Amino acid sequence: MAPEWPNSGRASKELLDARKSQETLEDQPRRSVASSRGIRGNTSLDLLNESSPLLSPQYPENQDGLAPPLPSTPSGLLDCDEDDEEESKSVWYLFLLTLSIGGLQIAWTVEISNGSPYLLSLGMSKSLLALVWIAGPLSGTLVQPYVGIMSDNCRVSWGKRKPYMLAGAGATILSLLALAWAREIVSAVLGIFGADAASNGVKVTSITFAIIFVYILDFAINTVQAGIRAFIVDNAPTHQQEDANAWAGRITGVGSILGYLSGYVDLPELTGGYFGNTQFKVLCIIACVTLGVTVVISCLYIRERDPRLEGPPSDEKLGVISFFHQVFYSIKRLNPQVRRVCEAQFFNWIGWFPFLFYITTYIGQLHVNPYFASNPDLSDEDIDTAWEKGTRVATFGLLIFAITSFISNLILPFIVVPSYTAPTTLSRNPSFHSVRSPHRHGQPTTPGTPAAMSASMTSFFPPTPSPSSHSRLTRLLSAAQIPGLTLRRAWLSSHILFAFCMLLTFFINTPTSATVLVGVIGLSWALSLWAPFALISAEISKSDTAARKLGAGAAKEDQAGVILGLHNVAIAAPQIIATLVSSLIFKFTQKPRGMPGDDSVGWVLRFGGLAALVAAYMTSRIREEGETKTERKKEADEEMGEGD
């Protein structure tokens, strides 16, 4: 059944009467519909910058002269309604908003750190394994733009992102469980027909079954990731996009630490085999529980705005041809700032992909080199034993990497100068605020929050009732900021740091020094988890806020889902390129297994360092906030000139 769009009715008439009554009591002039369209009245609100994207959206009245009804908010939900949209959110709100990405990170960590050993244990060859892991970048390139377009057009009353978050989480949980018990499921099914569990047919079928569910798992993970990222953008105000994505980075860091720490512990022995008799099975159970719980919590406590207020969805059917047509069309019309971030991300991930997938092999090789050099005639079993210990040493390096990244995510938002500040917009109508905050009339949108105080600071330290104490806190926290260190410059510096660290691999010859190097690179990883998402999210939030002021016209613009999907294409597509180049490097530099001095992974990492230098150049082309305002003004002037 088609959704019923909000229109004028009894509720809207009562709301209009309440507004008129409040106007009479306050005897204050209000902006008319005409003034919102360019005819300025003699009101105090004329002092505001009407072109600012941080202004709360002005809803157009319908043909009956009535405002559209506002959805009611259950008391148990954290509301993200239109009027509160640009108010600074609390630390509790941002934590719940980004909590689900932590559960997703644990699931991804389980797949990336333990998936390869598990698939090899099923009897899969390494050449086939390389083809299996193409599933990640392939699904990221195709699934996220598709999910973004579909969620942008979703008109479910309880939100347009939540259905995809919940469906993706459910599919991820089912595929993890099926993958972990692949051998048992196949043996049980084929056993009905009398097949021997140890036969070659059962082995081949188990491998095929596992490959299918690896692809399903990657497609499901990308579905829930697309929903979560758009969910964060939609529900955080523009001036707190940097902070919301910083929280996403922190929670991602916690998820990585828990994931790697769990992989380092002997879980079957710790749990008594109750959740499975292998490490991978217990890890999958942990990932399923954490993903399900965190996604449900975020969906329950964060209320999306009703997407039905945006008007009917596009009536174009999204087939294969129309999907690619819309993707390429959206690429052409990308915001210039978003386009520059995507270009930087393309080369950034050519560098990161080899590091994330091969750094354990690099550290492990440094660990086994002395042993192989002193024992040239080792059996295959001895080589496997040596590599098993080397892998544990490398896992510890990844744990240090995750801890460094997490600490950096905690500190960086306080030392980086924010690109956006909390708006100081006057309340349009005090009646909107009378229930929650009756003292807000005539006050800044975020009460008591000076514009010089960053969003990161206000979320950690909410405004206090005492102006003097809050002023001292503001000065103290502002002193921690490094002048001139904007988010763009910090991200650019992280590329240079990563490239420098990759160059140092020429001089690294012990696992201890490699672990220290990996720990330093955690700083660059923290900025890669934060900066590009924050820069793009802020642009999307500004565009969405400005578009909603125009009413139904906003539905014609690309929204968070499709833009973040295109951003993920810029992340996933270069991973395919990095895989092909890495394979070519391995072909010419790899030594036979068991021989010391194999530096093939080192050359792959250095190739990634070169890509990071290109990413640094691309990042230097990204505009600062002041420059983007000037650029937008210039484009608007050119359009007006063409119209004349």
XYZ file of C-alpha atoms in Angstrom:
644
model
C 0.000 0.000 0.000
C 1.389 3.409 -0.944
C 2.345 5.633 2.001
C -0.033 8.425 2.935
C 1.742 11.761 2.711
C 1.191 14.342 5.428
C -1.322 17.042 4.548
C -3.472 19.587 6.269
C -5.794 18.193 8.859
C -7.030 18.648 12.378
C -3.556 18.242 13.867
C -2.062 20.883 11.600
C -4.943 23.291 12.336
C -4.391 22.878 16.052
C -0.690 23.479 15.562
C -1.414 26.625 13.538
C -3.809 27.918 16.223
C -1.173 27.289 18.871
C 1.397 29.191 16.882
C -0.953 32.148 16.318
C -1.843 32.206 20.018
C 1.799 32.291 20.974
C 2.452 35.120 18.529
C -0.321 37.172 20.110
C 1.014 36.625 23.620
C 4.579 37.443 22.708
C 3.564 40.228 20.283
C 6.560 39.483 18.134
C 6.690 39.705 14.364
C 7.229 36.570 12.392
C 8.782 35.976 9.026
C 6.146 35.366 6.367
C 6.275 32.879 3.567
C 6.987 35.733 1.199
C 10.005 36.867 3.180
C 11.405 33.331 3.149
C 11.282 33.562 -0.626
C 13.252 36.765 -0.803
C 10.873 39.569 0.341
C 12.448 40.830 3.523
C 10.395 42.209 6.355
C 11.353 44.532 9.156
C 12.042 41.872 11.788
C 14.911 41.029 14.059
C 15.353 37.800 12.156
C 16.580 39.817 9.168
C 19.868 40.133 10.994
C 20.519 36.463 10.277
C 22.509 35.266 7.314
C 19.760 33.662 5.253
C 22.225 31.913 2.983
C 23.805 30.044 5.853
C 23.355 26.271 5.541
C 23.276 26.057 9.309
C 19.887 27.742 9.570
C 17.057 25.421 10.533
C 14.926 24.557 7.501
C 11.840 26.680 6.823
C 8.886 24.485 5.931
C 6.699 25.862 3.159
C 3.054 26.118 3.940
C 0.732 23.973 1.894
C -1.973 25.186 -0.414
C -4.416 25.677 2.461
C -2.000 27.989 4.228
C -1.285 25.431 6.926
C 2.039 24.098 8.083
C 2.596 20.371 7.655
C 2.027 18.367 10.821
C 5.053 17.376 12.820
C 5.474 13.734 13.805
C 5.002 12.983 17.445
C 8.001 11.830 19.441
C 7.753 9.002 21.958
C 9.345 9.997 25.225
C 11.788 7.108 25.092
C 13.433 8.243 21.874
C 16.170 10.771 21.234
C 14.431 12.943 18.679
C 16.111 14.400 15.630
C 13.238 16.620 14.515
C 13.527 19.527 12.110
C 13.505 22.255 14.703
C 16.249 20.734 16.814
C 18.298 19.780 13.795
C 21.112 22.316 14.168
C 21.335 22.233 17.942
C 24.485 20.760 19.440
C 23.900 17.161 20.481
C 25.122 15.667 23.726
C 27.895 13.129 24.090
C 25.272 10.505 24.949
C 23.388 11.187 21.724
C 26.533 10.976 19.571
C 27.621 7.807 21.346
C 24.296 6.067 20.676
C 24.229 7.421 17.120
C 27.586 5.838 16.258
C 27.441 2.780 18.534
C 26.376 0.385 15.777
C 29.567 0.939 13.807
C 31.497 -0.662 16.680
C 29.586 -3.919 16.309
C 30.136 -3.807 12.562
C 33.872 -3.282 13.077
C 34.113 -6.385 15.287
C 32.428 -8.451 12.555
C 34.792 -7.057 9.926
C 37.821 -7.651 12.179
C 36.829 -11.290 12.635
C 36.599 -11.777 8.871
C 39.823 -9.977 7.994
C 42.025 -11.430 10.755
C 40.720 -14.994 10.987
C 38.977 -15.590 7.670
C 42.063 -16.608 5.706
C 43.333 -19.236 8.213
C 39.820 -20.658 8.481
C 39.321 -20.956 4.716
C 42.763 -22.536 4.329
C 41.823 -25.050 7.027
C 38.931 -26.172 4.806
C 41.486 -27.146 2.147
C 41.250 -24.014 -0.019
C 44.357 -23.137 -2.058
C 46.041 -19.720 -1.743
C 45.367 -18.893 -5.390
C 41.649 -19.501 -4.870
C 41.793 -17.556 -1.608
C 43.041 -14.487 -3.487
C 39.988 -14.637 -5.751
C 37.685 -15.030 -2.758
C 38.924 -11.818 -1.142
C 37.993 -9.848 -4.263
C 34.496 -10.097 -2.775
C 35.219 -7.207 -0.396
C 36.126 -4.444 -2.861
C 33.715 -5.815 -5.471
C 30.754 -5.657 -3.094
C 31.860 -2.244 -1.854
C 31.929 -0.914 -5.397
C 28.473 -2.237 -6.328
C 26.440 -2.641 -3.152
C 26.935 0.641 -1.318
C 25.848 2.938 -4.177
C 22.812 0.699 -4.770
C 21.858 0.645 -1.088
C 22.449 4.400 -0.928
C 20.047 5.071 -3.794
C 17.435 2.685 -2.406
C 17.597 4.108 1.123
C 17.388 7.681 -0.179
C 14.062 6.703 -1.766
C 12.795 4.728 1.229
C 9.658 6.197 2.791
C 9.096 3.990 5.835
C 7.677 6.107 8.654
C 10.305 5.027 11.205
C 13.260 6.003 9.003
C 14.867 5.443 5.630
C 18.203 4.066 6.930
C 17.030 1.752 9.694
C 15.450 -0.879 7.399
C 18.781 -1.392 5.638
C 20.752 -1.357 8.877
C 18.530 -4.057 10.369
C 18.302 -6.147 7.200
C 22.051 -5.934 6.627
C 22.794 -6.838 10.242
C 20.476 -9.842 10.055
C 22.090 -11.084 6.840
C 25.560 -10.568 8.337
C 24.676 -12.616 11.412
C 23.244 -15.489 9.373
C 26.195 -15.573 6.967
C 28.743 -15.531 9.817
C 27.062 -18.480 11.479
C 26.755 -20.408 8.200
C 30.398 -19.717 7.379
C 31.682 -20.793 10.798
C 29.756 -24.079 10.671
C 30.179 -24.663 6.911
C 31.836 -28.076 7.262
C 29.238 -29.312 9.770
C 26.283 -28.058 7.711
C 27.530 -29.630 4.487
C 28.440 -32.901 6.216
C 25.004 -33.113 7.855
C 23.107 -32.426 4.613
C 25.174 -34.751 2.429
C 25.207 -37.336 5.214
C 21.485 -37.771 4.635
C 22.385 -39.201 1.224
C 25.092 -41.431 2.661
C 28.138 -39.276 1.882
C 31.227 -39.788 4.033
C 32.206 -36.645 5.975
C 35.887 -37.279 5.137
C 35.299 -37.746 1.396
C 36.675 -35.397 -1.243
C 33.155 -34.548 -2.409
C 32.222 -33.225 1.032
C 35.478 -31.236 1.130
C 34.864 -29.592 -2.256
C 31.232 -28.869 -1.380
C 32.292 -27.319 1.945
C 34.740 -25.021 0.143
C 32.077 -24.015 -2.386
C 29.557 -23.418 0.404
C 32.094 -21.265 2.284
C 32.923 -19.189 -0.814
C 29.230 -18.460 -1.409
C 28.755 -17.264 2.152
C 31.930 -15.167 2.083
C 30.355 -13.232 -0.792
C 27.020 -13.043 1.008
C 28.833 -11.845 4.134
C 30.671 -9.072 2.277
C 27.505 -7.943 0.518
C 25.661 -7.912 3.867
C 28.453 -6.004 5.648
C 28.423 -3.352 2.922
C 24.644 -3.063 3.226
C 24.712 -2.376 6.948
C 27.751 -0.106 6.575
C 26.010 2.003 3.930
C 23.000 2.361 6.219
C 25.050 3.248 9.303
C 27.195 5.882 7.580
C 24.152 7.616 6.070
C 22.359 7.270 9.433
C 25.170 9.219 11.127
C 25.141 11.967 8.493
C 21.360 12.364 8.604
C 21.097 12.674 12.378
C 24.075 14.839 13.345
C 23.930 18.634 12.859
C 26.265 20.230 10.338
C 28.589 21.793 12.895
C 28.973 18.425 14.661
C 29.683 16.231 11.641
C 33.387 16.258 12.493
C 32.601 15.254 16.050
C 30.111 12.546 15.056
C 32.662 10.994 12.723
C 35.303 11.319 15.426
C 33.019 9.281 17.676
C 32.619 6.768 14.866
C 36.400 6.537 14.701
C 36.680 6.042 18.460
C 34.086 3.303 18.531
C 35.683 1.695 15.476
C 38.963 1.733 17.401
C 37.340 0.028 20.371
C 35.852 -2.578 18.021
C 39.273 -3.234 16.484
C 40.906 -3.611 19.894
C 38.237 -6.026 21.086
C 38.382 -7.964 17.819
C 42.168 -8.361 17.789
C 42.287 -9.033 21.528
C 39.668 -11.758 21.177
C 41.682 -13.332 18.386
C 44.774 -13.307 20.599
C 43.051 -15.264 23.402
C 42.379 -19.012 23.328
C 38.587 -18.642 23.253
C 37.550 -22.348 23.052
C 39.478 -23.076 26.232
C 38.225 -19.909 27.919
C 34.565 -20.677 27.125
C 34.870 -24.423 27.702
C 33.814 -25.133 24.124
C 30.264 -24.018 24.880
C 30.125 -21.627 21.878
C 32.156 -23.812 19.530
C 35.237 -25.970 19.387
C 37.325 -23.618 17.202
C 38.569 -20.055 17.556
C 36.682 -18.902 14.480
C 33.333 -20.246 15.703
C 33.555 -18.443 19.045
C 34.673 -15.242 17.334
C 31.676 -15.411 14.994
C 29.319 -15.820 17.970
C 30.861 -12.756 19.630
C 30.595 -10.761 16.391
C 26.933 -11.758 15.894
C 25.928 -10.742 19.414
C 27.752 -7.403 19.391
C 26.526 -6.439 15.918
C 22.918 -7.319 16.699
C 22.880 -5.545 20.066
C 24.591 -2.345 18.894
C 22.438 -1.948 15.771
C 19.226 -2.492 17.732
C 20.282 0.031 20.403
C 21.076 2.714 17.812
C 17.790 2.095 15.995
C 15.722 2.199 19.191
C 17.178 5.324 20.762
C 17.861 7.554 17.738
C 14.786 8.789 15.921
C 15.166 9.600 12.247
C 13.079 12.348 10.732
C 10.012 11.027 8.970
C 11.095 10.538 5.327
C 7.495 10.962 4.179
C 7.921 14.694 4.823
C 10.396 14.769 1.934
C 7.678 13.986 -0.562
C 7.154 10.903 -2.719
C 10.205 8.916 -3.830
C 11.476 8.746 -7.364
C 9.156 6.703 -9.574
C 12.061 5.462 -11.698
C 12.556 1.697 -11.440
C 16.117 0.846 -10.430
C 17.166 -1.855 -12.876
C 20.733 -2.736 -13.800
C 20.991 -0.199 -16.631
C 19.197 2.569 -14.740
C 21.364 1.884 -11.682
C 24.617 2.452 -13.556
C 23.066 5.412 -15.357
C 22.152 7.050 -12.067
C 25.585 6.292 -10.575
C 27.428 7.935 -13.473
C 24.963 10.805 -13.480
C 25.535 11.342 -9.764
C 29.315 11.228 -10.258
C 29.069 14.036 -12.821
C 27.055 16.250 -10.471
C 29.116 15.640 -7.334
C 29.808 18.643 -5.158
C 33.374 19.848 -6.040
C 34.478 19.463 -2.422
C 33.126 15.903 -2.246
C 34.758 15.087 -5.570
C 38.166 16.208 -4.275
C 37.797 14.083 -1.149
C 36.903 11.039 -3.290
C 39.934 11.622 -5.505
C 42.172 11.726 -2.427
C 40.508 8.584 -1.054
C 41.145 6.717 -4.305
C 44.927 6.968 -3.932
C 44.754 6.802 -0.138
C 43.251 3.305 -0.307
C 45.692 2.092 -2.927
C 48.198 2.652 -0.131
C 46.159 1.300 2.776
C 44.938 -1.932 1.199
C 48.392 -3.607 0.964
C 49.198 -2.508 4.497
C 46.003 -3.868 6.061
C 46.176 -7.212 4.285
C 49.921 -7.920 4.296
C 51.404 -6.238 7.376
C 50.997 -9.426 9.433
C 52.940 -11.334 6.784
C 55.628 -8.632 6.816
C 56.135 -8.769 10.598
C 55.917 -12.560 10.596
C 58.598 -12.776 7.914
C 60.934 -10.625 10.024
C 60.317 -13.003 12.946
C 61.093 -16.207 11.022
C 64.062 -14.875 9.008
C 66.733 -15.713 11.640
C 65.238 -19.166 12.232
C 65.130 -19.966 8.511
C 68.681 -18.675 8.044
C 70.088 -20.961 10.756
C 67.948 -23.976 9.719
C 67.992 -24.243 5.923
C 66.515 -27.757 5.672
C 63.235 -27.497 7.549
C 60.265 -29.761 6.983
C 56.871 -28.361 6.033
C 55.634 -28.990 9.577
C 58.525 -27.007 11.071
C 57.893 -24.159 8.661
C 54.203 -24.115 9.624
C 55.107 -24.045 13.322
C 57.519 -21.155 12.804
C 54.941 -19.178 10.843
C 52.251 -19.848 13.459
C 54.419 -18.187 16.100
C 55.299 -15.375 13.707
C 51.596 -14.744 13.086
C 50.948 -14.380 16.821
C 53.797 -11.859 17.043
C 52.260 -9.952 14.111
C 48.824 -10.025 15.759
C 50.328 -8.264 18.761
C 51.593 -5.576 16.384
C 48.058 -5.108 15.058
C 46.795 -4.799 18.617
C 49.298 -1.982 19.236
C 48.157 -0.445 15.944
C 44.518 -0.513 17.074
C 45.332 0.960 20.500
C 47.360 3.805 18.972
C 44.547 4.554 16.539
C 41.999 4.613 19.366
C 44.075 6.964 21.529
C 44.613 9.236 18.528
C 40.869 9.347 17.914
C 40.381 10.488 21.505
C 42.979 13.260 21.348
C 42.817 14.598 17.790
C 39.371 16.275 18.003
C 40.687 18.484 20.804
C 43.840 19.684 19.022
C 42.403 20.075 15.506
C 40.779 23.436 14.828
C 37.109 22.743 13.963
C 35.907 23.625 10.486
C 32.417 24.461 11.757
C 31.170 26.155 14.891
C 27.884 25.921 16.718
C 25.362 28.295 15.103
C 23.899 31.213 17.031
C 20.537 31.304 15.295
C 17.669 32.887 17.159
C 14.627 30.749 17.752
C 12.065 31.228 15.042
C 9.186 30.648 17.353
C 9.371 30.135 21.098
C 6.339 27.884 21.077
C 8.400 25.158 19.456
C 10.708 25.106 22.470
C 8.332 25.716 25.301
C 8.108 22.064 26.328
C 11.737 21.070 26.297
C 13.521 24.327 26.952
C 11.295 27.295 27.759
C 14.265 29.571 28.402
C 15.647 29.310 24.907
C 13.815 32.213 23.257
C 16.320 34.800 22.148
C 19.251 32.542 22.965
C 21.774 30.833 20.695
C 20.666 27.566 19.140
C 22.947 25.817 21.573
C 22.356 27.691 24.839
C 25.449 29.169 26.379
C 27.772 27.792 23.691
C 30.131 30.429 22.259
C 30.715 30.140 18.537
C 34.449 29.790 19.130
C 33.978 26.542 21.024
C 34.302 23.453 18.881
C 31.596 20.860 18.526
C 33.971 18.260 19.911
C 34.324 20.241 23.085
C 30.620 20.879 23.555
C 29.784 17.190 23.216
C 32.322 16.172 25.813
C 31.638 19.133 28.097
C 28.024 20.344 27.804
C 27.375 24.011 28.642
C 27.203 24.650 32.357
C 24.639 26.869 34.066
C 27.390 29.241 35.212
C 28.605 31.547 32.400
C 31.896 32.234 34.154
C 32.800 28.585 34.675
C 31.775 27.744 31.121
C 33.895 30.613 29.816
C 36.929 29.321 31.696
C 36.328 25.822 30.329
C 36.052 27.239 26.814
C 39.366 29.075 27.115
C 41.070 26.008 28.575
C 39.906 23.679 25.808
C 40.555 26.214 23.049
C 44.144 26.501 24.265
C 44.662 22.816 23.380
C 43.997 23.502 19.712
C 47.033 23.860 17.455
C 46.587 27.070 15.438
C 46.296 26.386 11.732
C 45.884 22.617 12.179
C 42.607 22.149 10.359
C 41.136 18.754 9.589
C 42.285 18.942 5.964
C 45.868 19.771 6.963
C 45.894 17.019 9.577
C 44.732 14.491 6.971
C 47.351 15.713 4.492
C 50.046 15.294 7.161
C 48.849 11.744 7.819
C 49.485 10.808 4.165
C 53.037 12.133 4.399
C 53.585 10.274 7.689
C 52.329 7.026 6.142
C 54.584 7.425 3.086
C 57.580 8.154 5.330
C 56.884 5.056 7.434
C 56.659 2.901 4.305
C 60.040 4.286 3.212
C 61.479 3.216 6.570
C 60.773 -0.432 5.698
C 64.136 -0.333 3.862
C 65.792 -0.118 7.290
C 63.486 -2.318 9.432
C 64.950 -5.763 10.156
C 63.406 -6.926 13.460
C 59.777 -7.611 14.451
C 60.140 -5.238 17.428
C 61.067 -2.261 15.252
C 58.301 -3.208 12.811
C 55.777 -3.257 15.674
C 56.878 0.246 16.721
C 56.508 1.399 13.120
C 53.013 -0.089 12.899
C 52.082 1.666 16.133
C 53.102 5.036 14.661
C 51.045 4.347 11.547
C 48.017 4.042 13.847
C 47.971 7.859 13.923
C 47.521 7.997 10.145
C 44.829 5.320 10.328
C 42.903 7.344 12.924
C 42.765 10.325 10.564
C 41.755 8.092 7.638
C 38.812 6.863 9.703
C 37.799 10.404 10.626
C 38.815 13.155 8.199
C 37.323 12.071 4.823
C 34.003 11.006 6.350
C 33.770 14.233 8.355
C 34.569 16.433 5.338
C 32.012 14.693 3.129
C 29.385 14.441 5.872
C 29.567 18.177 6.531
C 29.016 18.954 2.854
C 26.058 16.560 2.681
C 24.537 17.989 5.853
C 24.833 21.560 4.574
C 23.261 20.636 1.242
C 20.432 18.670 2.866
C 19.652 21.491 5.294
C 19.593 24.082 2.519
C 17.487 21.806 0.298
C 14.885 21.162 3.019
C 14.325 24.910 3.236
C 12.991 24.664 -0.322
C 10.492 21.932 0.589
C 9.772 19.320 -2.071
C 12.698 20.477 -4.187
C 15.025 18.636 -1.823
C 13.868 15.301 -3.190
C 15.492 16.145 -6.520
C 18.978 16.425 -5.028
C 21.389 13.583 -4.341
C 21.147 12.671 -0.670
C 23.484 11.089 1.860
C 22.916 7.509 0.718
C 24.038 7.849 -2.889
C 26.886 10.277 -2.100
C 28.329 8.049 0.608
C 27.899 5.114 -1.763
C 29.995 6.897 -4.377
C 32.540 7.692 -1.684
C 32.756 3.997 -0.901
C 33.353 3.289 -4.597
C 36.387 5.563 -4.283
C 37.504 3.338 -1.378
C 36.689 -0.088 -2.818
C 37.664 0.277 -6.488
C 41.329 1.098 -5.782
C 41.568 -2.021 -3.631
C 41.075 -4.087 -6.789
C 43.878 -2.127 -8.441
C 46.100 -2.592 -5.384
C 45.410 -6.342 -5.421
C 46.446 -6.683 -9.065
C 49.601 -4.579 -8.628
C 50.526 -6.480 -5.454
C 50.137 -9.799 -7.270
C 52.456 -8.545 -10.007
C 55.072 -7.445 -7.435
C 54.847 -10.819 -5.677
C 55.390 -12.624 -8.964
C 58.779 -10.972 -9.521
C 60.061 -10.612 -5.927
C 58.700 -13.527 -3.883
C 61.091 -16.266 -2.709
C 60.156 -19.915 -2.076
C 58.440 -20.609 1.225
C 60.880 -21.313 4.027
C 63.718 -19.198 2.619
C 65.018 -16.231 4.656
C 65.185 -12.641 3.385
C 61.884 -12.599 1.461
C 61.227 -8.842 1.094
C 58.366 -9.097 -1.400
C 55.830 -7.707 1.081
C 58.184 -4.822 1.817
C 58.089 -3.782 -1.861
C 54.299 -3.967 -1.837
C 54.211 -1.674 1.212
C 56.588 0.794 -0.483
C 54.301 0.864 -3.494
C 51.531 1.862 -1.084
C 53.749 4.652 0.243
C 54.063 6.109 -3.266
C 50.277 6.080 -3.604
C 50.050 7.943 -0.272
C 52.182 10.768 -1.708
C 49.712 11.141 -4.576
C 46.899 11.141 -2.001
C 48.689 13.956 -0.147
C 48.724 16.039 -3.329
C 45.028 15.338 -3.911
C 44.240 16.311 -0.318
C 46.044 19.636 -0.783
C 43.425 20.484 -3.431
C 40.574 20.179 -0.922
C 39.243 23.589 0.092
C 38.979 24.907 3.612
C 35.533 25.997 4.794
C 36.185 29.682 4.092
C 37.399 28.860 0.603
C 34.344 26.719 -0.145
C 32.031 29.571 0.854
C 33.876 31.883 -1.547
C 33.711 29.223 -4.258
C 29.960 28.716 -3.764
C 29.378 32.487 -3.871
C 31.372 32.761 -7.084
C 29.357 29.920 -8.670
C 26.094 31.579 -7.589
C 27.200 34.911 -9.069
C 28.096 33.200 -12.335
C 24.674 31.519 -12.475
C 22.932 34.852 -11.865
C 25.047 36.431 -14.585
C 24.034 33.714 -17.029
C 20.392 34.233 -16.100
C 20.645 37.952 -16.834
